[in-house]
mmCIF file of C-alpha atoms in Angstrom:
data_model
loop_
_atom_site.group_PDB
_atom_site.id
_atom_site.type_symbol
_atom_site.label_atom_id
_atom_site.label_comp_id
_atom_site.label_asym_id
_atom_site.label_seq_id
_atom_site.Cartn_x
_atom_site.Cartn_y
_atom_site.Cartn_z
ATOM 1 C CA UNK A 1 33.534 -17.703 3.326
ATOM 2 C CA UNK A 2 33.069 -15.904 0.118
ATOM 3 C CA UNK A 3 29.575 -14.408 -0.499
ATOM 4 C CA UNK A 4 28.166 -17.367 -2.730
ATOM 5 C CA UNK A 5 28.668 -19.808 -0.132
ATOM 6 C CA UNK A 6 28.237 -17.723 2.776
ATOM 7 C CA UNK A 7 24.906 -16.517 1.006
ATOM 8 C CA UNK A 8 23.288 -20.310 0.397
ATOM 9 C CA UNK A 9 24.224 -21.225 4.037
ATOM 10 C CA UNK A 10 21.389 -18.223 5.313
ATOM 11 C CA UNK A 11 19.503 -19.845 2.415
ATOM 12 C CA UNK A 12 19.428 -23.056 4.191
ATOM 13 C CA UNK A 13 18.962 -21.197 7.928
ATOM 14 C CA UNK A 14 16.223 -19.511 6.491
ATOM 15 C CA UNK A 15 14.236 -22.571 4.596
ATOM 16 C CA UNK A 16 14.580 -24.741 7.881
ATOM 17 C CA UNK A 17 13.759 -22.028 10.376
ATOM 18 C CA UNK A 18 10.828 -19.340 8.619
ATOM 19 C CA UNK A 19 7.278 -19.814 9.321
ATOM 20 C CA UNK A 20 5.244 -18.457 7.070
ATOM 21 C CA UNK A 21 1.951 -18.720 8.943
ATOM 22 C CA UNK A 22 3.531 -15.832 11.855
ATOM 23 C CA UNK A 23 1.119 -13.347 11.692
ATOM 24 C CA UNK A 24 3.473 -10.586 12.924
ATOM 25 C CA UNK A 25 7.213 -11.120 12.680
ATOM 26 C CA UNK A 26 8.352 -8.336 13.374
ATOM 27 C CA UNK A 27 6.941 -4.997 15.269
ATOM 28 C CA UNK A 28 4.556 -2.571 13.665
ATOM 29 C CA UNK A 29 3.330 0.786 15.013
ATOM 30 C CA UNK A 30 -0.245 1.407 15.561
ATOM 31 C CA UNK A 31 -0.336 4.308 12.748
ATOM 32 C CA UNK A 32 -0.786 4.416 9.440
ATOM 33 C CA UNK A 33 1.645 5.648 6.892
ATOM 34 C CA UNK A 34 1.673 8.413 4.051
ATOM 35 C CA UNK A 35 3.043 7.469 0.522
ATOM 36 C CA UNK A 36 6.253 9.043 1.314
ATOM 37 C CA UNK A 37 6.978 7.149 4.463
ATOM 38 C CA UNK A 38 6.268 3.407 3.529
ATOM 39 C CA UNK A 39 9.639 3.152 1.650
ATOM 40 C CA UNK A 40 11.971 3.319 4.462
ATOM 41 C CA UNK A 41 9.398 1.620 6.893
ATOM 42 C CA UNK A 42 9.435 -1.493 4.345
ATOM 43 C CA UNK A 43 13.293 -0.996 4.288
ATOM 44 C CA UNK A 44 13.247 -1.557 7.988
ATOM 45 C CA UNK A 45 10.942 -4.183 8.303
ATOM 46 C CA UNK A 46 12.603 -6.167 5.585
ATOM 47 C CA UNK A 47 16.103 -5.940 7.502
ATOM 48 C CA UNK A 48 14.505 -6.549 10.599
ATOM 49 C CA UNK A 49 13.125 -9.560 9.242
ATOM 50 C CA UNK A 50 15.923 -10.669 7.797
ATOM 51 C CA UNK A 51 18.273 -10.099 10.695
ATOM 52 C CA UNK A 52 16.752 -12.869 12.804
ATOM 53 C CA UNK A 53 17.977 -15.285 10.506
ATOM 54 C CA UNK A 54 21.711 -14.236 10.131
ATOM 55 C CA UNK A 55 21.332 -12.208 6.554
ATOM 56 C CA UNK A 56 25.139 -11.676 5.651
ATOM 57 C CA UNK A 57 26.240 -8.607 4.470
ATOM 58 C CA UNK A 58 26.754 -9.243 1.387
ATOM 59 C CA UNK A 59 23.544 -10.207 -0.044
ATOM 60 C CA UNK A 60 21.120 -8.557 2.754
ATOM 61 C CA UNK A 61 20.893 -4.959 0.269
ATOM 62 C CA UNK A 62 20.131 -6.402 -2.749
ATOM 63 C CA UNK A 63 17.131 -8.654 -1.401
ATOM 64 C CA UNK A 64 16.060 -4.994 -0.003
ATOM 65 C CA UNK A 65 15.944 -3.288 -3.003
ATOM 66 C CA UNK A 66 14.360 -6.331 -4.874
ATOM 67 C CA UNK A 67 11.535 -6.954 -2.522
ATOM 68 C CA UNK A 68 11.170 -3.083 -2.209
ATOM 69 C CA UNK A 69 11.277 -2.983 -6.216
ATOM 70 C CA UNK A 70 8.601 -5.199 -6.229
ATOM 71 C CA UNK A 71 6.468 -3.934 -2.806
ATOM 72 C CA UNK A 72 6.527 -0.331 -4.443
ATOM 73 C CA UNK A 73 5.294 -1.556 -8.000
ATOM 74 C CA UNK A 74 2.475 -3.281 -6.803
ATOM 75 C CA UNK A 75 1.826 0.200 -4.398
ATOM 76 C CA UNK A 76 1.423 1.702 -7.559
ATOM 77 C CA UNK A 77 -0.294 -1.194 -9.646
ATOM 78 C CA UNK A 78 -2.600 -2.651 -6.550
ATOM 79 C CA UNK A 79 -2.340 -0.070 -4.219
ATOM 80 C CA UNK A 80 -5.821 -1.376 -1.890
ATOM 81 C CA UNK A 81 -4.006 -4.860 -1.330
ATOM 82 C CA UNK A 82 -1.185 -3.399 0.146
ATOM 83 C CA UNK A 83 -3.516 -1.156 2.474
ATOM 84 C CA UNK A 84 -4.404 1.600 1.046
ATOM 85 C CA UNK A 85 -7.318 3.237 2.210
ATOM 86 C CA UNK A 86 -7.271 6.116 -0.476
ATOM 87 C CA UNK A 87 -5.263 8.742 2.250
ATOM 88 C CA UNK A 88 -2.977 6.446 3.949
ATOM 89 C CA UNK A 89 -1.469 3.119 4.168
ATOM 90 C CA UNK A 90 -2.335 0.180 7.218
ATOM 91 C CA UNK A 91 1.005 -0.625 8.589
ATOM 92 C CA UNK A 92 -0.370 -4.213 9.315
ATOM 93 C CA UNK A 93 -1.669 -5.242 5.790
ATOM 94 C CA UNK A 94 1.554 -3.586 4.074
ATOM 95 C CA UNK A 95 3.431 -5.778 6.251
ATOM 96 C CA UNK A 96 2.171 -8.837 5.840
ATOM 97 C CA UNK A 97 2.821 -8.013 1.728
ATOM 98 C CA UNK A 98 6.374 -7.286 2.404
ATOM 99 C CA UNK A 99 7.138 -9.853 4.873
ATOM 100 C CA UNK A 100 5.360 -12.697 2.196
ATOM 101 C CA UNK A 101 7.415 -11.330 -1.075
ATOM 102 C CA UNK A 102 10.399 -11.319 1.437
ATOM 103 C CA UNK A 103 9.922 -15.333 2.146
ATOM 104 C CA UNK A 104 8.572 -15.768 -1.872
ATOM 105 C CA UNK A 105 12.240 -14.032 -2.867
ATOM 106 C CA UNK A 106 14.307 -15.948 -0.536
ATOM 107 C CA UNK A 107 12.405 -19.385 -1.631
ATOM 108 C CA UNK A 108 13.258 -18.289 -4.987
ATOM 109 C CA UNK A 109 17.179 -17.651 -4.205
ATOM 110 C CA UNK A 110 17.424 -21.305 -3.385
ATOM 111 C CA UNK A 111 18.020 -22.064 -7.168
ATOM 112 C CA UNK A 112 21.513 -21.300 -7.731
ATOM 113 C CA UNK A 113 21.156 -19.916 -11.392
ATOM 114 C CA UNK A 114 18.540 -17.201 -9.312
ATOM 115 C CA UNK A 115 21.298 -16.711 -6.842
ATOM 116 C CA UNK A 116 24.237 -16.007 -9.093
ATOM 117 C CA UNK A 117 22.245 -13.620 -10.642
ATOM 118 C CA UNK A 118 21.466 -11.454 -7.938
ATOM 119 C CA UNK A 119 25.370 -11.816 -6.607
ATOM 120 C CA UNK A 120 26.491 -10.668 -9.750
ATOM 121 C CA UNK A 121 24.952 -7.284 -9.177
ATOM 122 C CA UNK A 122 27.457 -7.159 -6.143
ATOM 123 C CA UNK A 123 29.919 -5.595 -8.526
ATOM 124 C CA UNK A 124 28.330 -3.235 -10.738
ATOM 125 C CA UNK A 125 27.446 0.295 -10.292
ATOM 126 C CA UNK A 126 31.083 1.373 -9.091
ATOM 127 C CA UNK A 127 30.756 2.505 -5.351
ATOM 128 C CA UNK A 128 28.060 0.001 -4.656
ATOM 129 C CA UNK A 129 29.599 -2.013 -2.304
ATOM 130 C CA UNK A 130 28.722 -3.414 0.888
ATOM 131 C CA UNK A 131 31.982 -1.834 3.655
ATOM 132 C CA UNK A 132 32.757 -5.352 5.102
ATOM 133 C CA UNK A 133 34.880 -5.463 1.496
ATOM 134 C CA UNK A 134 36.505 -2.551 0.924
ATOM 135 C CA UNK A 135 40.572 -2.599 2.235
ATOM 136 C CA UNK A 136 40.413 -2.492 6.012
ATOM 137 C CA UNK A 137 37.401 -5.033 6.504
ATOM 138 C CA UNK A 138 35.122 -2.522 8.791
ATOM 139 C CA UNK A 139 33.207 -4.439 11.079
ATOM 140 C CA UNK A 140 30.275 -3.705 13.442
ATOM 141 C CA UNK A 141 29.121 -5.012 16.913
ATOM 142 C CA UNK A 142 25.802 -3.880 18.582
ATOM 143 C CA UNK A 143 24.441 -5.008 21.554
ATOM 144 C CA UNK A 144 20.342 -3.619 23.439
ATOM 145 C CA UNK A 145 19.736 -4.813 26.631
ATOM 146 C CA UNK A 146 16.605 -3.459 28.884
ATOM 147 C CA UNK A 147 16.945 -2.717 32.602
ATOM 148 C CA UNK A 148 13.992 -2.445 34.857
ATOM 149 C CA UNK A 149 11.647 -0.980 32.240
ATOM 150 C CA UNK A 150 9.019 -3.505 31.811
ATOM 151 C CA UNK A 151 9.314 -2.764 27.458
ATOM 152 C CA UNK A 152 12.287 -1.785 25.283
ATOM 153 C CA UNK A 153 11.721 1.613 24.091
ATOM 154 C CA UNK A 154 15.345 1.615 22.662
ATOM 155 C CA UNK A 155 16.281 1.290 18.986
ATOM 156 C CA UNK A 156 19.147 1.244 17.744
ATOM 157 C CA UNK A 157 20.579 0.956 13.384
ATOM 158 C CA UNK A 158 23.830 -0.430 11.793
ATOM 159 C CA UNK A 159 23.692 0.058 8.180
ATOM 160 C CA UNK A 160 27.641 -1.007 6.830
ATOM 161 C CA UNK A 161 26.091 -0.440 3.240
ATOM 162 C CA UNK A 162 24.492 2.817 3.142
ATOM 163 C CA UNK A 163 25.115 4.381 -0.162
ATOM 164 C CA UNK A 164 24.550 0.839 -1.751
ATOM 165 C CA UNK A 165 20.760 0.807 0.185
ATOM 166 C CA UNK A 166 19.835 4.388 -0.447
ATOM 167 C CA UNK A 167 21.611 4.632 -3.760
ATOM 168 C CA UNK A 168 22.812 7.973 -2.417
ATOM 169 C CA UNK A 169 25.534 10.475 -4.354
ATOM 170 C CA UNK A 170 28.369 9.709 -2.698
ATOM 171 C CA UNK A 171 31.825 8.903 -4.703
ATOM 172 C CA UNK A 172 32.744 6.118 -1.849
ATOM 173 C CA UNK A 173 31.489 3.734 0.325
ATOM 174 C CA UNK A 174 29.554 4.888 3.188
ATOM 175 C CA UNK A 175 28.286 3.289 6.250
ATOM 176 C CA UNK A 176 25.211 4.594 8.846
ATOM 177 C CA UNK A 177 25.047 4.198 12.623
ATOM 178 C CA UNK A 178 22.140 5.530 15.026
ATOM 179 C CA UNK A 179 21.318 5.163 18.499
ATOM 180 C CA UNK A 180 17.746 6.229 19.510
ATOM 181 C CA UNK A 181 16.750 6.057 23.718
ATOM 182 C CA UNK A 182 13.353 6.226 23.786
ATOM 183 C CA UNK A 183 11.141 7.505 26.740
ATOM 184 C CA UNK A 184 7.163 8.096 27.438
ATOM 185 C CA UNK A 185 7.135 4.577 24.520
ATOM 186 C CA UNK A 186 8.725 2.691 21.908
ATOM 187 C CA UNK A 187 6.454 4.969 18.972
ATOM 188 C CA UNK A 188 9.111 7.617 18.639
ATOM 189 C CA UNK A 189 12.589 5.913 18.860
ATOM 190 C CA UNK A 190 11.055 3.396 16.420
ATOM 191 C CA UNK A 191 9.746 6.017 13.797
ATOM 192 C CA UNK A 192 13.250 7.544 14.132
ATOM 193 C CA UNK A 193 15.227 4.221 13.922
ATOM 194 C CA UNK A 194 12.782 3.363 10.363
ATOM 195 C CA UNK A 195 13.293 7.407 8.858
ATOM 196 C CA UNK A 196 16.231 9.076 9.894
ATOM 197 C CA UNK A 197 18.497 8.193 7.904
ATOM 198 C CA UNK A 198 16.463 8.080 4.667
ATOM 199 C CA UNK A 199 15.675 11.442 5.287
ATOM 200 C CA UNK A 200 19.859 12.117 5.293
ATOM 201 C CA UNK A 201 19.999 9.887 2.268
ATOM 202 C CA UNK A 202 17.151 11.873 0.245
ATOM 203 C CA UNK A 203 18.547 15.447 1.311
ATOM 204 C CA UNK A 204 19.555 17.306 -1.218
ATOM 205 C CA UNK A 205 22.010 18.491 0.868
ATOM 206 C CA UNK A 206 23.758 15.256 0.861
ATOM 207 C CA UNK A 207 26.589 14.610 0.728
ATOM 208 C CA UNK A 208 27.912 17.994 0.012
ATOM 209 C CA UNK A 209 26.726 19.350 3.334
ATOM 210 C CA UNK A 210 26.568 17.259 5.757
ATOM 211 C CA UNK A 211 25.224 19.461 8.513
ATOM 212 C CA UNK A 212 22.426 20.964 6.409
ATOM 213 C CA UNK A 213 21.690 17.418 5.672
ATOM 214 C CA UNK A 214 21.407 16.275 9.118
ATOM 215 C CA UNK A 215 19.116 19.252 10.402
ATOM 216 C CA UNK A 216 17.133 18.877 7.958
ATOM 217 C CA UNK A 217 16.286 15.283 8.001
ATOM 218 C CA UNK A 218 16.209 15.668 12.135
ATOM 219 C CA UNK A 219 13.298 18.234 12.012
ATOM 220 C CA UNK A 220 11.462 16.628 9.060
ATOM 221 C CA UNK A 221 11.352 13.036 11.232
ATOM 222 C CA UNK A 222 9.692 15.242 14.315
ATOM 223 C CA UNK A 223 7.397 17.473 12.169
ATOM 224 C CA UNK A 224 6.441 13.990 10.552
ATOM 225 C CA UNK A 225 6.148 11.380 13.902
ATOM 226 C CA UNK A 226 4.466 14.817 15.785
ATOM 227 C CA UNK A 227 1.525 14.216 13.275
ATOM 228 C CA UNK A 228 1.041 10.504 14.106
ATOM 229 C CA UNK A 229 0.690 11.440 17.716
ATOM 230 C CA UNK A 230 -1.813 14.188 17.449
ATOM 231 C CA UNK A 231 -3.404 12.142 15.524
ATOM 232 C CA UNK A 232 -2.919 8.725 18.067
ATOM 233 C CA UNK A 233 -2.652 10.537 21.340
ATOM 234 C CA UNK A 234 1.056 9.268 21.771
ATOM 235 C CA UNK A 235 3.696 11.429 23.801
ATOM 236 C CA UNK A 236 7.062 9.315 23.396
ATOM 237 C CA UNK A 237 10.219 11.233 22.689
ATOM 238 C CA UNK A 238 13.621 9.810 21.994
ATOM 239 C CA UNK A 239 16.856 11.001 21.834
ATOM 240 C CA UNK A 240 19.268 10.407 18.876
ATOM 241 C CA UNK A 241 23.015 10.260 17.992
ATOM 242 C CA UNK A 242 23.427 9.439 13.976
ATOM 243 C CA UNK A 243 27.132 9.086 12.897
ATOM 244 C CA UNK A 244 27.636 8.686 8.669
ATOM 245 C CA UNK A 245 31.150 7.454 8.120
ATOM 246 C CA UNK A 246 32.774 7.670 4.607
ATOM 247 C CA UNK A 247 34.980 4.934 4.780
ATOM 248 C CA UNK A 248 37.573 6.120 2.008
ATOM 249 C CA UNK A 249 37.881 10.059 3.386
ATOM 250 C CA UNK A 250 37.851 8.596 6.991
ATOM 251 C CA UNK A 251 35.129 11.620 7.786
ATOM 252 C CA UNK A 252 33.124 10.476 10.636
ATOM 253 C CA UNK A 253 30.043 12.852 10.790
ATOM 254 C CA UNK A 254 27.451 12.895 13.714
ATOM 255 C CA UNK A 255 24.544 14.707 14.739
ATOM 256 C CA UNK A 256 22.555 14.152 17.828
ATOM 257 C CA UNK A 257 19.943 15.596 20.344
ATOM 258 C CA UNK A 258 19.442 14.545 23.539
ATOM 259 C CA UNK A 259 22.106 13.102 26.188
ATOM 260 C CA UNK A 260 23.359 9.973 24.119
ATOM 261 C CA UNK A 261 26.935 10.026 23.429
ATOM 262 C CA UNK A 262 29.619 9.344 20.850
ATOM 263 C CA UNK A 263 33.379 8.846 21.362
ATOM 264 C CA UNK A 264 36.365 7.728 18.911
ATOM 265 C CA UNK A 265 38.773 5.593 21.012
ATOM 266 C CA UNK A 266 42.350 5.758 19.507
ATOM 267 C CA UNK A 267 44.749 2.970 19.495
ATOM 268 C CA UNK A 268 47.257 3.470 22.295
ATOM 269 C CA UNK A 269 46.234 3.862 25.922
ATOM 270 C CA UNK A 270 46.906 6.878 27.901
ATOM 271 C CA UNK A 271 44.717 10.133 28.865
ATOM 272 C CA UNK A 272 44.129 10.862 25.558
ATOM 273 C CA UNK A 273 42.849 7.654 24.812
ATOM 274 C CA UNK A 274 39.368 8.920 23.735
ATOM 275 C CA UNK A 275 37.948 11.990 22.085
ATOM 276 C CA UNK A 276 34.298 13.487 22.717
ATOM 277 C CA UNK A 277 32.892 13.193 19.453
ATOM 278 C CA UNK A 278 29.053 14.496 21.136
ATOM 279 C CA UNK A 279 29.790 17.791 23.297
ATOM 280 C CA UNK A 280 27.675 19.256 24.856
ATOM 281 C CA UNK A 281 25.150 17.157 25.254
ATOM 282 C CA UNK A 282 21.894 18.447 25.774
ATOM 283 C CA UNK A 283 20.423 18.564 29.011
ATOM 284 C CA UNK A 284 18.989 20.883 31.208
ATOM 285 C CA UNK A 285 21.882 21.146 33.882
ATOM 286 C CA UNK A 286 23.388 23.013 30.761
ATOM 287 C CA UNK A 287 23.424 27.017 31.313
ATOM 288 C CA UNK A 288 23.277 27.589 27.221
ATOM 289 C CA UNK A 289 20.485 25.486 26.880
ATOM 290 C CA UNK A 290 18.427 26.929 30.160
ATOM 291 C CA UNK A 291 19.137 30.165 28.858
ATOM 292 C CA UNK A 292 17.790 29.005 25.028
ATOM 293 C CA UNK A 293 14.717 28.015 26.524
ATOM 294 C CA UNK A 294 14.322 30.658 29.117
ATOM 295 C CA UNK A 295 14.399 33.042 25.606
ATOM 296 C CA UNK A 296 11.844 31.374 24.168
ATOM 297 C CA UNK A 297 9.328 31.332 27.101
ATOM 298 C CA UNK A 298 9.658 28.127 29.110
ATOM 299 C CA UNK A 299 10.726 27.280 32.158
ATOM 300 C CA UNK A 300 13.915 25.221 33.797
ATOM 301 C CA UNK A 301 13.423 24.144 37.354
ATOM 302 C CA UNK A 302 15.699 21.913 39.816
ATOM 303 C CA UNK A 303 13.733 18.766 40.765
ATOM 304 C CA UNK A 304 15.473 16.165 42.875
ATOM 305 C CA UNK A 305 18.943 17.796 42.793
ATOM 306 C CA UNK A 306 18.121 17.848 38.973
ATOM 307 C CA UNK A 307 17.561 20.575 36.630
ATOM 308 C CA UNK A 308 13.994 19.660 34.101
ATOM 309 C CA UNK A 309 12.522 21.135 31.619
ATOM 310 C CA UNK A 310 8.763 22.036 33.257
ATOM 311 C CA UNK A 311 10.247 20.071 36.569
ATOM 312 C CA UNK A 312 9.631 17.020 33.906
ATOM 313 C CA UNK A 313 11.841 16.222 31.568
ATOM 314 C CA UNK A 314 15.734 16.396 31.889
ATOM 315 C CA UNK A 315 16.470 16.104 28.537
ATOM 316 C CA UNK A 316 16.340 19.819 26.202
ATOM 317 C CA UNK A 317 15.961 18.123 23.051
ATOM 318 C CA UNK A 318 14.552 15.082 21.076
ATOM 319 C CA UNK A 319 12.671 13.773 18.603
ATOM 320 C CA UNK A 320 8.494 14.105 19.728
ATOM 321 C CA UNK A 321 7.449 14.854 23.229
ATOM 322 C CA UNK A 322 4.933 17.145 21.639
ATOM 323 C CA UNK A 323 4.152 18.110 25.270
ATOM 324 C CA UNK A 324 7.368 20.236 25.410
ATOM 325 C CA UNK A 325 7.285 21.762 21.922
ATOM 326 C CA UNK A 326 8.899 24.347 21.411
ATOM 327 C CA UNK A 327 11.065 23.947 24.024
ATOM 328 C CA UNK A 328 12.434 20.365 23.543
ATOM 329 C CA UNK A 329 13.585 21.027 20.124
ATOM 330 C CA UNK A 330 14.835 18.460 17.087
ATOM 331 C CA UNK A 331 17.589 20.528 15.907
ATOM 332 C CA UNK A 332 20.897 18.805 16.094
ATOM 333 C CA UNK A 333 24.496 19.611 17.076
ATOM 334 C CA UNK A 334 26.509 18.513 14.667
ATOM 335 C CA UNK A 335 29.981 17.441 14.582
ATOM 336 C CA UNK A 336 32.292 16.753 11.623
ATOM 337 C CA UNK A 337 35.528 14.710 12.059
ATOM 338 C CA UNK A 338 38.410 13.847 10.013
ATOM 339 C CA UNK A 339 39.691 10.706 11.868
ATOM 340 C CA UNK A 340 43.533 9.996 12.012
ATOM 341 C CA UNK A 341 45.808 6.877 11.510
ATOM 342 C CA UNK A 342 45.452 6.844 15.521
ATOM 343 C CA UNK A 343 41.568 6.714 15.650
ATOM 344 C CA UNK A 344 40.849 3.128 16.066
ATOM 345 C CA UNK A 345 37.178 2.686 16.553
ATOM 346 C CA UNK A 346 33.542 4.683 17.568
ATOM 347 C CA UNK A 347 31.752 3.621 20.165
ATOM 348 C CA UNK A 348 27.571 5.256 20.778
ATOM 349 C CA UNK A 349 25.506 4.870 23.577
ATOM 350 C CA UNK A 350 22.523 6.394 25.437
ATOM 351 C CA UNK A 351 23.126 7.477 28.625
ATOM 352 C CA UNK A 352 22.641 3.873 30.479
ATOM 353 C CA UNK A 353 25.921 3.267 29.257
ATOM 354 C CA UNK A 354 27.741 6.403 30.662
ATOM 355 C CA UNK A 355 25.971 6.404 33.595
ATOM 356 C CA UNK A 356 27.273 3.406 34.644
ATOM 357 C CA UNK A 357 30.750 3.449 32.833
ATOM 358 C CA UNK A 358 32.974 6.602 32.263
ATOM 359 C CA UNK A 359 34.162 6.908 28.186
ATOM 360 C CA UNK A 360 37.551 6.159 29.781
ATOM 361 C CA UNK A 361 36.840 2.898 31.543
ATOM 362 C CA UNK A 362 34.620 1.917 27.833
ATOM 363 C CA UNK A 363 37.670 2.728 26.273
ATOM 364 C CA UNK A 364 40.121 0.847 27.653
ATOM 365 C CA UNK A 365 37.610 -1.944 28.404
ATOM 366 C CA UNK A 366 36.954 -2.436 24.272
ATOM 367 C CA UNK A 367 40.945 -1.824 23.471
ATOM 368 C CA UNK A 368 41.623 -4.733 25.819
ATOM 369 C CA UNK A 369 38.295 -6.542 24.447
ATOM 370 C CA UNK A 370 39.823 -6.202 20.739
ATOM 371 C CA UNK A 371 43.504 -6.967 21.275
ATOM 372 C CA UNK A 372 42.419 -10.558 23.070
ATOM 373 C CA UNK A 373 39.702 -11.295 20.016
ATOM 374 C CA UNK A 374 41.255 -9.291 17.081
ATOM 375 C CA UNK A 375 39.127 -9.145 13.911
ATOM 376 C CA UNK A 376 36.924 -5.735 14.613
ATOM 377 C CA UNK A 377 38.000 -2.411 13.824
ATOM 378 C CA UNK A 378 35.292 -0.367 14.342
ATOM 379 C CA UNK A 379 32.463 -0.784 17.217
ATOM 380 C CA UNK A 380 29.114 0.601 18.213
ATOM 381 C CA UNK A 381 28.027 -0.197 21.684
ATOM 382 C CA UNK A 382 24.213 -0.016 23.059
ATOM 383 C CA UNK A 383 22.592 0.393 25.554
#
């Protein structure tokens, strides 16, 4: 379907299906937000939103940026009805303004003069274009699933139309992938999930350095969520692997802390099938990363046939556990890769997918799955 048609038959999913009266359609944390972090939680919570209704590619930026337009006007104009309380913003009463202008905007689109309109901003502004339509067709799959844990703490973000959302500098289309396992609560993998990447997007390291960019956007999301649990009394941590992929250059670039993984699987079989795109990952079995925190004055001890950081935690780094500062650091490995003709697809995970499946088995298992349904070239997996 082209975008018109595949964009009025959301339309329709969405009039039949919304209900306005929901108080809370989507999750908000319990702490309030500073001026310069409600614009990519209202990014977030608009695609959140908007995802449980089947939003198609094509249109689900530019009702972003036109609810955000509007969300951060009245901010400015009206600040107290969207929460304001003179310091900080309620996450709850900025909500329920975003979510509302989200359902007014999408009403609205129903007219088809109101709907061409915004389509035709599909091709201006050179580069902005969502990746499902530039030569290739890049496609995503994700997939969460909780085990025994009686919450998700998990998060996970596929944004195919990064530069377009962000309006970053980049002279090509690029795409953003994170995986976040969260542990201790949901707080910290969901403040990561909502700020990462804007914090990569806003560098001014980006795009011209890539690994500046992601260290610096890694610490600023800890120094920033480690406030909201002094003040809140939360301990969460998560892990993260962040990929950016410039589709045109075919540079895959990913940072991560923590034990997640990412792997490029390449088209034919064999032992080389898949390359380690996250190594080392950080753990405390890891002699470099003992020794690190041995320098610094903490302690690494084997509990249960496993080395932990304070006989606690067997991670050595992550976003929050403010309990392990400095110790359990946010700053990133990064890797930068200049894929080949032969590097087919990426695959990240947390560790509940490794742990259960070697990268060469999740290879060879997604080759298989794509050569009996073709159609998907590039995949991230979660767990």
């Amino acid at each position: 379907m082209d975008p018109l048609e595949q964009s009025r038959v959301f339309l329709d999913c969405f009039k039949t299906n919304v209900n306005p009266a929901d108080p809370l359609p989507v999750w908000v944390p319990i702490y309030n937000l500073k001026n310069d972090e409600i614009e990519p939680a209202i990014i977030d919570w608009i695609r959140t939103y908007l995802d449980q209704f089947g939003c198609p590619q094509c249109i689900l930026p530019l009702i972003i940026r036109k609810v955000l337009e509007e969300v951060l006007s009245n901010c400015k104009e009206n600040p107290k009805s969207c929460g304001f309380n003179g310091q900080e913003y309620k996450t709850l009463q900025l909500n329920h303004e975003v979510i509302s202008r989200v359902n007014q905007t999408c009403t609205e689109l129903l007219d088809n003069e109101k709907l061409n309109n915004l389509l035709a901003q599909l091709g201006e502004g050179g580069t902005d274009q969502p990746d499902s339509s530039v030569a290739g067709q890049k496609m995503h799959f994700s997939k969460a699933l909780k085990h025994r844990r009686r919450t998700m703490e998990d998060r996970h973000v596929c944004l195919p139309d990064f530069n377009t959302l962000f309006r970053t500098k980049d002279t090509e289309p690029t795409a953003f992938y994170g995986v976040y396992d969260g542990h201790g609560g949901q707080e910290a993998a969901s403040f990561a999930a909502s700020h990462l990447h804007y914090y990569i997007a806003q560098s001014e390291h980006y795009p011209h350095d890539m690994e500046q960019a992601f260290r610096e956007a890694f610490q600023k999301t800890d120094k920033l969520f480690l406030e909201k649990c002094e003040n809140h009394h939360l301990n969460s941590g998560s892990t993260a692997v962040a990929c950016v992929h410039h589709t045109t250059s075919k540079q895959i670039d990913v940072a991560w802390v923590g034990d997640s993984q990412a792997i490029l699987v390449r088209r034919n079989p064999g032992e080389g099938v898949f390359h380690r795109v996250v190594h080392p990952t950080h753990v405390a079995s890891d002699p470099d990363e003992r020794n690190r925190i041995d320098q610094e004055g903490g302690c690494v001890i084997p509990w249960n046939g496993q080395f932990r950081v304070s006989g606690q935690l067997a991670i050595t780094r992550a976003i929050g556990n403010r309990f392990y500062k400095p110790y359990v650091t946010a700053n990133p490995a990064v890797s930068l890769n200049q894929c080949t003709e032969d590097d087919l697809l990426l695959i990240l995970a947390s560790d509940g997918l490794w742990e259960g499946y070697n990268e060469y088995l999740t290879s060879m298992f997604v080759l298989y799955a794509i050569r009996k349904f073709p159609g998907k070239s590039y995949l991230i997996a979660v767990e």
